[in-house]
Structure formats: structure tokens, C-alpha cells
XYZ file of C-alpha atoms in Angstrom:
477
model
C 133.381 116.133 101.954
C 132.733 112.655 100.251
C 132.016 112.729 96.593
C 128.978 111.067 96.859
C 125.825 112.075 94.921
C 123.507 113.293 97.037
C 120.186 114.677 96.224
C 117.110 116.116 97.265
C 113.307 115.945 97.141
C 112.140 118.740 99.559
C 108.239 119.371 99.761
C 106.161 121.780 101.534
C 103.395 120.366 103.614
C 101.177 123.007 103.004
C 99.241 120.586 100.418
C 98.916 117.334 99.174
C 101.444 115.846 96.968
C 100.739 116.532 93.820
C 101.822 115.251 90.129
C 104.489 117.841 89.910
C 105.981 117.122 93.007
C 105.574 113.832 92.357
C 108.052 114.004 88.830
C 110.422 115.854 90.748
C 110.430 112.755 93.362
C 111.144 110.573 90.894
C 113.188 112.275 89.015
C 116.022 112.873 91.990
C 115.608 109.425 92.925
C 116.082 107.438 89.523
C 118.971 109.700 89.157
C 120.441 109.126 92.778
C 120.246 105.271 91.779
C 122.092 105.382 88.714
C 124.732 107.047 90.333
C 125.213 104.961 93.325
C 124.248 108.242 95.874
C 122.452 108.958 97.922
C 118.011 110.339 98.350
C 116.860 112.384 100.652
C 113.678 113.318 102.204
C 113.484 117.155 103.730
C 110.131 118.579 104.755
C 110.342 122.347 104.136
C 107.521 123.312 106.644
C 108.959 126.665 107.523
C 105.302 128.383 106.557
C 104.211 127.065 110.294
C 100.760 129.016 109.390
C 100.494 126.384 106.474
C 101.745 123.228 107.176
C 99.954 120.731 108.370
C 100.844 117.113 109.719
C 97.748 116.191 107.715
C 100.242 117.106 105.113
C 102.958 115.934 106.035
C 101.257 112.361 106.299
C 100.308 112.267 102.813
C 103.594 113.392 101.455
C 104.713 110.195 103.204
C 102.240 107.791 102.168
C 102.506 108.793 98.196
C 106.597 107.853 98.472
C 104.991 104.888 100.384
C 102.820 103.842 97.595
C 104.881 104.445 94.931
C 108.362 102.844 96.101
C 110.037 105.578 96.189
C 112.468 104.987 99.499
C 115.130 107.012 100.845
C 118.312 106.259 102.145
C 118.141 108.594 105.446
C 115.635 109.526 108.378
C 113.079 112.731 106.272
C 114.824 115.880 108.071
C 112.019 118.433 109.111
C 113.493 122.270 108.863
C 111.001 123.921 111.562
C 113.663 120.934 113.571
C 116.486 123.391 113.290
C 115.805 126.993 113.654
C 118.662 128.026 116.035
C 121.511 126.896 113.023
C 119.268 128.880 110.492
C 119.740 132.170 112.666
C 123.365 131.345 113.290
C 124.506 131.787 109.919
C 122.070 134.735 109.735
C 124.029 136.167 113.051
C 127.296 135.610 110.563
C 125.723 137.503 107.776
C 125.036 140.233 110.808
C 128.035 140.559 111.846
C 130.218 139.932 108.794
C 127.856 142.958 107.104
C 126.657 140.882 104.543
C 123.012 141.519 105.882
C 120.834 144.335 107.863
C 118.156 144.988 109.887
C 115.304 146.452 107.973
C 112.673 148.424 109.332
C 110.777 149.438 106.444
C 107.166 147.874 106.102
C 105.730 146.765 102.811
C 103.351 149.840 102.533
C 107.165 152.457 103.323
C 108.929 150.038 100.406
C 105.792 150.332 97.939
C 106.078 154.413 97.939
C 109.651 154.258 97.767
C 109.493 152.844 94.731
C 106.520 154.617 93.444
C 108.447 157.801 93.982
C 111.382 156.554 92.519
C 109.392 156.339 89.429
C 108.497 159.038 89.282
C 111.014 160.936 89.911
C 112.956 158.859 86.276
C 114.747 157.109 88.619
C 115.284 152.840 89.313
C 112.674 152.102 91.124
C 115.068 149.039 92.804
C 117.168 150.567 94.565
C 114.959 152.125 96.578
C 112.947 149.394 96.885
C 116.125 147.308 98.470
C 115.168 149.374 101.585
C 119.333 150.243 101.633
C 118.561 153.505 103.638
C 115.379 151.683 106.446
C 117.778 150.390 108.706
C 117.563 153.674 111.349
C 115.205 151.614 114.938
C 111.550 152.683 114.493
C 110.015 152.378 118.003
C 107.892 149.288 118.247
C 108.891 148.155 115.093
C 110.603 144.704 115.146
C 112.809 144.730 112.152
C 113.372 141.962 109.159
C 116.507 140.690 108.197
C 117.761 141.654 104.317
C 120.242 139.709 102.589
C 122.972 142.427 100.728
C 123.108 141.611 97.204
C 125.486 142.833 94.938
C 124.186 146.045 93.072
C 126.583 144.942 90.267
C 127.526 142.134 87.477
C 126.248 139.499 86.684
C 125.002 135.547 88.398
C 125.333 132.362 85.574
C 123.157 129.329 86.874
C 125.061 126.544 84.950
C 121.827 124.703 84.580
C 122.250 120.915 83.485
C 119.216 121.234 81.371
C 119.197 124.123 79.770
C 122.628 125.530 79.738
C 124.102 128.490 81.144
C 121.557 130.961 82.312
C 122.778 134.661 82.920
C 121.067 137.540 85.751
C 121.487 140.969 85.668
C 122.572 141.538 90.091
C 121.119 145.703 89.270
C 118.038 143.589 88.872
C 117.495 141.428 92.253
C 116.277 143.385 95.319
C 117.994 142.501 98.592
C 115.515 139.519 99.627
C 114.881 138.773 103.093
C 116.047 136.010 105.222
C 114.353 136.142 108.823
C 110.420 138.328 108.405
C 110.213 140.649 111.371
C 107.982 138.248 112.939
C 111.116 136.087 113.431
C 110.627 133.262 110.928
C 113.546 132.962 108.503
C 112.652 132.858 104.476
C 113.115 130.066 102.260
C 115.339 131.411 100.627
C 117.698 131.079 103.504
C 116.708 127.798 104.925
C 117.345 126.040 101.357
C 120.839 127.263 101.384
C 122.040 126.404 104.375
C 119.995 122.818 104.708
C 121.675 122.510 101.416
C 125.134 123.180 102.090
C 125.579 121.488 105.300
C 124.066 118.291 104.095
C 125.764 117.930 101.502
C 124.062 118.305 98.783
C 125.712 117.940 95.076
C 122.878 118.433 93.291
C 120.099 120.532 92.776
C 116.858 118.895 90.837
C 113.554 120.691 90.650
C 110.925 122.369 89.075
C 112.224 125.093 86.854
C 109.528 128.026 88.881
C 111.999 127.587 91.051
C 114.824 129.347 88.205
C 114.098 132.487 89.835
C 115.251 131.261 93.193
C 118.479 130.450 92.365
C 121.071 133.493 91.045
C 119.752 134.479 95.305
C 120.327 131.172 96.667
C 123.510 131.270 94.637
C 124.958 134.712 95.593
C 123.870 133.155 99.596
C 125.962 130.565 99.155
C 128.677 132.563 98.302
C 128.578 134.514 100.876
C 128.113 132.072 103.769
C 131.313 130.541 102.587
C 129.888 127.619 100.521
C 130.069 125.793 96.976
C 126.960 126.055 94.761
C 125.723 122.608 93.767
C 124.994 121.568 90.562
C 121.244 122.900 89.217
C 118.705 121.150 87.226
C 115.597 122.881 86.011
C 112.720 120.415 84.899
C 110.376 122.160 82.933
C 106.848 122.612 84.503
C 103.750 120.125 83.042
C 101.161 121.703 81.030
C 97.439 120.444 81.113
C 95.699 120.285 77.613
C 95.067 123.935 77.405
C 98.418 124.553 77.272
C 97.872 126.134 80.977
C 100.073 125.690 84.069
C 98.648 122.245 85.388
C 95.787 122.782 88.221
C 93.405 120.934 89.578
C 91.098 121.568 86.703
C 92.654 119.242 84.538
C 92.519 116.720 86.814
C 95.772 117.364 89.184
C 94.716 115.891 91.775
C 96.148 114.343 95.136
C 98.725 111.609 94.416
C 96.642 109.782 96.348
C 93.579 110.605 94.859
C 95.294 108.168 91.945
C 95.021 105.401 94.203
C 91.733 105.824 95.440
C 91.260 106.217 91.937
C 92.505 102.503 91.247
C 96.039 102.894 89.353
C 99.064 101.363 90.443
C 102.123 102.521 91.816
C 104.590 101.129 88.603
C 101.704 102.871 85.916
C 102.187 106.169 87.753
C 106.215 105.777 87.766
C 106.469 105.206 84.033
C 104.012 107.681 83.056
C 106.095 110.648 84.732
C 108.699 109.086 84.154
C 108.153 109.751 80.219
C 106.413 112.571 81.024
C 109.157 115.094 80.241
C 111.803 112.170 79.975
C 112.499 110.227 77.314
C 114.895 106.974 76.239
C 114.793 106.596 72.033
C 110.498 105.433 71.439
C 110.115 102.773 73.878
C 107.003 103.315 76.733
C 106.762 100.838 79.107
C 109.384 100.792 81.606
C 109.740 99.380 84.769
C 111.138 100.850 88.004
C 114.309 98.877 87.082
C 114.812 99.747 84.027
C 113.981 103.628 84.786
C 117.082 103.667 86.914
C 119.502 101.895 84.393
C 118.482 104.124 81.564
C 117.601 107.602 83.493
C 119.902 110.287 82.806
C 119.501 113.918 83.190
C 120.576 114.770 79.069
C 116.993 112.788 78.451
C 114.853 115.341 79.899
C 112.593 117.514 77.139
C 113.993 121.389 77.873
C 110.162 122.419 76.777
C 106.940 121.597 79.479
C 104.976 118.399 79.462
C 101.454 118.299 79.055
C 99.949 115.872 81.567
C 97.779 113.103 79.462
C 95.117 111.531 81.485
C 94.074 108.767 78.548
C 97.906 107.703 77.991
C 98.167 107.868 81.627
C 95.028 105.395 81.865
C 96.279 103.580 79.059
C 99.425 102.286 81.010
C 97.680 101.834 84.243
C 95.842 99.018 81.751
C 98.994 97.254 80.504
C 100.540 96.846 84.552
C 96.693 95.529 85.151
C 96.319 93.247 81.758
C 100.188 92.095 82.444
C 100.016 91.955 86.288
C 101.024 88.974 88.961
C 97.380 87.978 89.608
C 98.372 87.215 93.372
C 99.644 90.469 93.715
C 96.635 91.731 91.652
C 94.732 90.244 94.441
C 96.043 91.419 97.053
C 95.257 95.037 95.929
C 91.961 94.311 94.245
C 90.608 92.679 98.316
C 91.715 96.257 99.723
C 89.908 98.086 96.674
C 86.777 96.138 97.487
C 86.844 96.695 101.286
C 87.737 99.843 100.848
C 84.516 100.350 98.580
C 82.319 98.913 100.729
C 82.107 95.515 98.459
C 82.773 93.415 101.543
C 82.741 94.207 105.125
C 85.306 92.283 106.391
C 88.771 90.473 105.150
C 88.503 87.304 103.182
C 90.436 84.544 104.820
C 93.651 82.333 103.049
C 90.913 79.785 101.902
C 89.853 82.764 100.022
C 92.949 83.849 98.312
C 92.412 81.346 95.044
C 89.290 82.549 94.714
C 89.895 86.236 94.624
C 92.893 85.553 91.907
C 90.828 83.472 90.022
C 88.255 86.254 90.032
C 91.317 88.685 88.745
C 92.267 86.422 85.840
C 89.108 86.915 84.474
C 89.008 91.011 84.605
C 92.403 91.583 83.856
C 92.441 90.956 79.841
C 90.021 94.472 80.060
C 89.837 96.651 83.098
C 91.946 99.688 82.979
C 91.565 100.285 86.756
C 91.089 98.410 89.880
C 88.540 100.124 90.631
C 86.308 98.731 87.514
C 87.433 95.269 88.419
C 85.384 96.182 91.361
C 82.578 97.534 89.763
C 82.049 95.152 86.984
C 83.265 91.939 90.119
C 80.470 92.665 92.667
C 78.505 89.507 91.659
C 81.199 87.529 92.428
C 81.186 88.599 96.422
C 77.161 89.195 96.960
C 74.972 86.312 98.081
C 72.257 88.063 96.329
C 72.382 89.604 92.827
C 69.843 92.355 91.949
C 69.095 92.381 88.285
C 68.901 94.836 85.684
C 65.449 95.776 84.789
C 66.758 96.249 81.162
C 68.588 92.687 80.752
C 66.241 90.581 82.443
C 63.155 92.444 80.088
C 65.043 91.727 77.159
C 66.303 88.185 77.719
C 65.171 86.027 80.427
C 61.701 86.057 78.149
C 59.412 82.960 78.635
C 61.578 81.508 75.756
C 64.227 81.303 78.404
C 62.748 79.704 80.821
C 63.339 76.622 79.357
C 66.876 76.414 78.857
C 67.395 78.219 82.533
C 65.351 74.516 83.637
C 67.710 72.118 81.550
C 71.445 74.011 82.258
C 70.195 73.433 85.935
C 69.592 70.144 85.202
C 72.635 69.389 83.444
C 75.211 71.608 85.963
C 73.361 69.756 89.193
C 74.458 66.182 88.125
C 77.850 67.710 86.515
C 80.736 66.924 89.245
C 83.614 68.594 87.693
C 82.710 72.609 86.869
C 85.822 73.238 85.146
C 85.834 75.193 82.284
C 86.878 71.955 79.532
C 83.654 70.212 81.787
C 81.389 73.143 81.374
C 82.253 73.822 77.634
C 81.492 69.467 77.005
C 77.800 70.453 78.846
C 76.896 73.101 76.880
C 77.465 71.924 73.559
C 75.135 69.223 74.607
C 72.442 71.297 74.911
C 73.491 73.366 71.891
C 72.935 70.249 69.716
C 69.899 69.100 71.689
C 67.838 72.500 71.689
C 69.792 73.745 68.255
C 71.036 76.555 69.323
C 73.719 79.047 68.943
C 76.457 79.460 72.032
C 74.495 83.076 73.010
C 70.893 81.879 73.034
C 72.061 79.495 76.255
C 75.248 81.797 77.334
C 73.578 85.026 77.691
C 70.525 84.729 79.932
C 72.532 82.656 82.008
C 74.806 85.126 82.190
C 71.848 87.082 83.071
C 71.108 85.206 85.792
C 74.472 84.658 87.851
C 75.375 88.308 87.191
C 72.387 90.397 86.835
C 73.606 91.819 83.817
C 74.422 91.595 79.984
C 78.433 91.903 80.143
C 80.567 89.289 81.905
C 84.151 87.253 81.552
C 83.946 84.120 79.541
C 80.829 81.973 80.616
C 82.221 79.330 80.877
C 85.359 80.737 82.972
C 82.248 82.741 84.588
C 80.473 79.406 86.315
C 83.623 78.271 87.189
C 84.710 80.921 89.694
C 81.081 81.045 90.502
C 80.708 77.418 91.797
C 78.372 74.855 91.524
C 76.364 75.955 94.505
C 76.147 79.592 93.627
C 75.046 78.766 89.856
C 72.688 76.447 91.129
C 70.769 78.940 93.529
C 71.375 81.603 90.962
C 69.229 79.897 88.335
C 66.728 79.481 90.919
C 66.482 82.670 91.391
C 66.296 84.065 87.788
C 63.352 81.335 87.790
C 61.361 82.951 90.410
C 61.986 85.943 88.645
C 60.610 85.097 85.539
C 57.586 83.503 87.212
C 56.796 86.744 89.184
C 56.390 88.762 86.243
C 54.325 87.509 83.760
C 54.722 89.764 81.445
C 57.950 88.323 80.007
C 56.634 86.667 77.256
């Protein structure tokens, strides 16, 4: 077997890919790339009742969106049942496992009786005496765990952790209906797939001594383990949907960028000095298991939003334009793709918005007037700004802009200065009526930038509509 580092991300497709799972995938990915090793994706779909193809697709889509590429074709546990059964048969043949006919109810009764009689209920709960066949009842298969001694987990994050073997039940490795269980399958897979390190959430820590005993019983060398502390919500309870722990793809739908999500999750429980901003390449270079905190991390939506704003603000307009366009279509602002001839227009819109917008969805919501043939003037904005005194300003703007050949920001600024001097007005008194005429509201990018992007034809058309709007409202005094 090669000494090459091999790690895996092994989600169960019984739901969507969530924040905690993505962080686990990221830490495995960074460790593998830093060490020049292999990163493997395994779909643990042995729970046939709860696993769905939709969840598998969501996992694959999430990994693709984040750019966490794996080095081998994904493995699905559901295709390896014969392999698991071979190892169960080995344990049975070697006396390391046994058939159990006891029901859950019977085991519970044994525990209760043991407690009443002052005996340790763990031993009775092991079903060591329940091996006699019961007519009409299918047996489960249990692993015969040792009664004495300890099992030590040499955790790469927490240090050595000792477990008393007398505290461990004889775990079921195959249920009575024939389904192999998680602990057996994961040991067989990790051993045969050559996993050298298992980096996973600390909710699996109690499974680890059981798995180490299975490794030893099967004659395999256990991998090295690193259990990552869980993620908590702001109230210091386990992260859940009420804290915003939705599917990772929901963050894509909310307009987050993958690089912001990766940067945030990497810093959620791992650190490298006081640095906050990391590209994926920098994360690979700097990542180490030693940098993972031993204490739980607290999920902070505001920090994630801050990072997303950073990446939008400093992003490549060409790439952002492509993502922005996808979001425009998804949100129904555009119903047909824009041709390549409009790529430059999209980029200009992005450039004028990316300084302030925190998500792509916010950028879409604040940019609809760039893509509508007709806009609706907000009632409050119209009443406040488009008063009678604004009409001559709009008419003068229309006259001067009609004669203007160049619609560059510099040329437009000259036009506005001329009007300011002629009318003895400050820029705001000219810009704000035009802003409402062009966008329907009182907030927009800089007025010269706005006019330049919209172009001469659209600007003149919208000024006309604003004047018509004022004429239809005689109360605008």
C-alpha cells in the first residue's frame, strides 16, 4: 500500500448538504491538497429508506459549486453490499460476531431486570445469552466487543482519548432485515480504500473506539483520526435551521459567492494568525490540522455577509457579470439569455454596483431598471422629487443630452456643469429628478455613471415618460 495521504468526505444522502458537512469536506480537501494526497468522495447511502437521488444530486452540485474537486469517481456504499457481507461472514467464522434473536423490547427488559437486581445492565444489554434461534424471527448480527481493557483514540486535534471497553455494547453490524450498519461499512470502506486519515465532526467520536475494535478484529490497521469540534449557533446551541443552517445550495440562491463561503468556513474553527481573507490557494498553502481549534465554532451570518461583500467588491467584473446574468434569469428579471453583444453592458452594470452590494441577489434587486423597457416610478419618490419645479430641469436635460454625441462620464459631467451654472443650482437639484426619472427611485449609482450605462436612447425615453408622469399628476406643485 502506498504511503500517500488519502482522505475522504463521506456524506449520507438523507438530506441536503449543510454547513457542517461542507466544512468537513473543506478540511479534508485542504489537508489532501497540502500534503499532495488524494481527496475521495464516498456516498454513504446504505440507509435505503431515507437516502434519495435528489440528495445525492444536491451533494454533487454543492461540491461542484464550491470547486472542491475529488480525485476519483464517487463511490456509493449501496453498490458494495456483497463486500460488507464477506467481512461479516469472516467475523462470524472466527467467532468475533454472533447472531442475535433478541428484539429491542427484550433487551430493554433485560436492562431493567439487571438494574433491579443491582447488576451492571450493560452486560445483559449485550445479548450474549440471546443466541438461541427463535422460530419465525430473523437474527441480527452483533460484533463481540471485549469486556475488559481500554481503547485509546489518538486524536490529532484533541490528543489521546481513552474509552473503557466495559462501557461498550456489542454493536449490531447487520440488522435483522439484512442491512449492514454504518460502523461495519465505514470500517470496511476506509480500510479497503486505503484511507490514512479520517477528518470528521466530533459527533462521530463515540463511534471511533467501536470502529478501532472492528479494524483490529478484521486485521486492518486503523487510520489516524481528527475530530473537528461542532459548529454552534449564536445562542451556543448546536447549529440548526433556526440559525440559518440551510442547504449549501440555498446560499448560492441567496447570492453568495463560493469563494466567500470557502473562506468563511475555513476560518470557522481554523486559524492562521490574525488573517481573515484567504484565497483557496492560500488556504491550501497554510492549512494544518494543528490550526484547528479544540473548542466549538460559532456561526456568524454577519461575518459571512461581510466576506461576501469583500469578494463582490473586489471580484473580476467579467466573471461576476456571468454569475449576475444567471441570477437575473433565475429571478425572472430576464427571460432570455443576453447575447455576447450585451456582455459589455452587463459588466458595466456590475462595475457600478459591486462597491455597495453584499450579495448577487441584492445586486439584482437594485439593478432591475437597467433591464426594463419601462420602469414604474415609486409613489413616494415621485411625490417628493418630481414636483413642478423639476419639469424645466428635465426638459433642459433632455435638450442638452439630445444634442450630446458622446455619452462618456466625462462628457456628461460637462453637460451637468453647464446646467448648474445656467440655473445656479447644485448638482443634487439636477441629479435627483433625473435619477427618479431613470430608475423610479431615489437611490442609484453615481448619476454620470448611470446615464452613461443606460445610453442616450433609454435616457431620453425615460425623461419623456417622467414628464408625462408629471403632467398626469396636476397635484405635483
